[in-house]
């Protein structure tokens, strides 16, 4: 439910802000969804699971086309990705450009006293501008907490 709400919010913002971003594109954008980081900048199993689920939620035929993660994986390896942290670095912008994406979705999942804070943003790879933001809080349980603590190898 949380992912559906945040993805709907992001898609609406992309639709509105995308018109000024790229009118020649007829409002069809290629979106790369990156793994989500924790507050330490590590990719966890929970962050990977959430970003994978966001793929299907963000797909919007005729408006948002998704770039396959394996395509991103050919451009970089996971280790350098983890070291890049949450920062929208020149490296992340270049990764997105090389993948053919117009937009990149990135964010964090943070644990705070029995709940998680999910923060997402969609950034234009052409201008570096943030086109959409969403934030949500969801309750933790033992399974989610264990996924959060497990850093992806």
Short mmCIF file of C-alpha atoms in Angstrom, two decimals:
data_model
loop_
_atom_site.label_atom_id
_atom_site.label_comp_id
_atom_site.label_asym_id
_atom_site.label_seq_id
_atom_site.Cartn_x
_atom_site.Cartn_y
_atom_site.Cartn_z
CA UNK A 1 0.00 0.00 0.00
CA UNK A 2 2.77 2.44 0.94
CA UNK A 3 4.63 1.80 -2.32
CA UNK A 4 1.51 2.31 -4.40
CA UNK A 5 0.85 5.67 -2.73
CA UNK A 6 4.39 6.97 -3.14
CA UNK A 7 4.67 5.73 -6.73
CA UNK A 8 1.35 7.38 -7.64
CA UNK A 9 2.58 10.63 -6.10
CA UNK A 10 5.89 10.43 -7.96
CA UNK A 11 4.16 9.69 -11.29
CA UNK A 12 1.84 12.71 -10.89
CA UNK A 13 4.78 14.99 -10.15
CA UNK A 14 6.74 13.60 -13.11
CA UNK A 15 3.76 14.24 -15.38
CA UNK A 16 3.39 17.85 -14.20
CA UNK A 17 7.07 18.76 -13.95
CA UNK A 18 8.09 16.68 -16.97
CA UNK A 19 6.25 19.01 -19.34
CA UNK A 20 8.70 21.80 -18.60
CA UNK A 21 11.64 19.39 -18.45
CA UNK A 22 11.28 17.94 -21.93
CA UNK A 23 8.35 19.02 -24.12
CA UNK A 24 9.89 17.39 -27.22
CA UNK A 25 9.73 13.95 -25.57
CA UNK A 26 5.91 13.85 -25.70
CA UNK A 27 5.95 13.10 -21.96
CA UNK A 28 7.41 9.60 -22.33
CA UNK A 29 10.42 9.15 -20.08
CA UNK A 30 12.93 6.34 -19.53
CA UNK A 31 13.32 5.82 -15.78
CA UNK A 32 16.16 3.97 -14.04
CA UNK A 33 15.32 2.80 -10.51
CA UNK A 34 18.46 2.54 -8.38
CA UNK A 35 18.82 0.46 -5.19
CA UNK A 36 17.86 2.38 -2.05
CA UNK A 37 20.48 3.11 0.59
CA UNK A 38 20.28 3.14 4.37
CA UNK A 39 21.44 6.18 6.35
CA UNK A 40 25.02 4.83 6.30
CA UNK A 41 25.07 4.73 2.51
CA UNK A 42 24.94 0.92 2.30
CA UNK A 43 22.60 -1.06 0.06
CA UNK A 44 20.56 -3.43 2.21
CA UNK A 45 18.32 -6.33 1.28
CA UNK A 46 15.30 -4.21 2.29
CA UNK A 47 16.45 -1.33 0.06
CA UNK A 48 16.92 -3.72 -2.85
CA UNK A 49 13.52 -5.33 -2.26
CA UNK A 50 11.74 -1.96 -2.14
CA UNK A 51 13.47 -0.70 -5.30
CA UNK A 52 12.54 -3.93 -7.11
CA UNK A 53 8.89 -3.53 -6.12
CA UNK A 54 8.96 0.10 -7.21
CA UNK A 55 9.83 -1.04 -10.74
CA UNK A 56 6.37 -2.46 -11.35
CA UNK A 57 4.64 0.39 -9.52
CA UNK A 58 6.40 3.11 -11.53
CA UNK A 59 5.70 1.60 -14.95
CA UNK A 60 3.09 3.69 -16.77
CA UNK A 61 2.58 2.73 -20.45
CA UNK A 62 3.03 5.67 -22.78
CA UNK A 63 4.43 7.85 -19.99
CA UNK A 64 7.18 6.02 -18.10
CA UNK A 65 9.35 3.30 -19.63
CA UNK A 66 11.70 1.48 -17.27
CA UNK A 67 15.40 0.78 -17.76
CA UNK A 68 16.22 -2.79 -16.71
CA UNK A 69 18.56 -3.04 -13.72
CA UNK A 70 20.73 -5.58 -15.56
CA UNK A 71 21.38 -2.88 -18.15
CA UNK A 72 22.65 -0.62 -15.37
CA UNK A 73 24.67 -3.52 -13.98
CA UNK A 74 26.63 -3.82 -17.20
CA UNK A 75 27.77 -0.24 -16.79
CA UNK A 76 28.98 -0.48 -13.20
CA UNK A 77 29.56 -3.11 -10.56
CA UNK A 78 27.70 -3.20 -7.24
CA UNK A 79 30.80 -2.38 -5.20
CA UNK A 80 31.41 0.97 -6.86
CA UNK A 81 27.69 1.64 -6.63
CA UNK A 82 27.72 1.09 -2.87
CA UNK A 83 30.69 3.39 -2.43
CA UNK A 84 28.94 6.19 -4.32
CA UNK A 85 26.41 6.55 -1.49
CA UNK A 86 23.20 8.52 -1.70
CA UNK A 87 24.79 11.58 -3.24
CA UNK A 88 23.66 12.44 -6.74
CA UNK A 89 27.21 12.37 -8.01
CA UNK A 90 28.57 12.92 -11.48
CA UNK A 91 29.18 9.15 -11.54
CA UNK A 92 25.47 8.44 -10.93
CA UNK A 93 24.47 10.96 -13.59
CA UNK A 94 26.87 9.34 -16.05
CA UNK A 95 25.52 5.86 -15.21
CA UNK A 96 22.02 7.06 -15.96
CA UNK A 97 23.05 8.70 -19.21
CA UNK A 98 24.90 5.60 -20.40
CA UNK A 99 21.83 3.48 -19.65
CA UNK A 100 19.73 5.68 -21.92
CA UNK A 101 17.56 6.87 -19.03
CA UNK A 102 16.05 10.36 -18.89
CA UNK A 103 15.24 10.14 -15.18
CA UNK A 104 16.71 8.34 -12.20
CA UNK A 105 14.82 7.29 -9.05
CA UNK A 106 16.92 7.10 -5.90
CA UNK A 107 16.43 7.38 -2.18
CA UNK A 108 16.86 6.00 1.31
CA UNK A 109 15.20 3.69 3.80
CA UNK A 110 15.98 4.71 7.39
CA UNK A 111 15.05 2.96 10.63
CA UNK A 112 13.73 5.12 13.47
CA UNK A 113 12.26 3.63 16.65
CA UNK A 114 10.02 0.81 15.38
CA UNK A 115 9.26 2.37 12.00
CA UNK A 116 10.95 3.06 8.69
CA UNK A 117 11.17 6.32 6.79
CA UNK A 118 11.18 5.93 3.01
CA UNK A 119 12.42 8.97 1.08
CA UNK A 120 12.44 8.95 -2.72
CA UNK A 121 13.26 11.44 -5.45
CA UNK A 122 13.27 11.43 -9.22
CA UNK A 123 16.04 13.44 -10.86
CA UNK A 124 16.41 14.61 -14.45
CA UNK A 125 19.66 13.31 -15.91
CA UNK A 126 19.64 16.13 -18.43
CA UNK A 127 19.55 19.00 -15.93
CA UNK A 128 20.16 17.41 -12.51
CA UNK A 129 16.89 18.93 -11.30
CA UNK A 130 14.68 17.05 -8.87
CA UNK A 131 11.34 16.52 -10.64
CA UNK A 132 9.52 14.54 -7.95
CA UNK A 133 9.81 13.72 -4.25
CA UNK A 134 7.88 11.42 -1.95
CA UNK A 135 8.20 10.35 1.65
CA UNK A 136 6.37 7.76 3.72
CA UNK A 137 6.60 6.10 7.12
CA UNK A 138 5.77 2.43 7.59
CA UNK A 139 5.84 0.12 10.61
CA UNK A 140 8.64 -2.31 11.22
CA UNK A 141 8.45 -5.98 12.09
CA UNK A 142 11.20 -8.53 12.79
CA UNK A 143 11.43 -9.64 9.16
CA UNK A 144 11.71 -6.09 7.76
CA UNK A 145 14.22 -5.12 10.43
CA UNK A 146 16.41 -8.14 9.61
CA UNK A 147 16.32 -7.22 5.90
CA UNK A 148 17.25 -3.65 6.82
CA UNK A 149 20.26 -4.81 8.85
CA UNK A 150 21.48 -7.21 6.15
CA UNK A 151 23.85 -5.38 3.84
CA UNK A 152 23.77 -6.72 0.32
CA UNK A 153 27.00 -8.57 -0.52
#
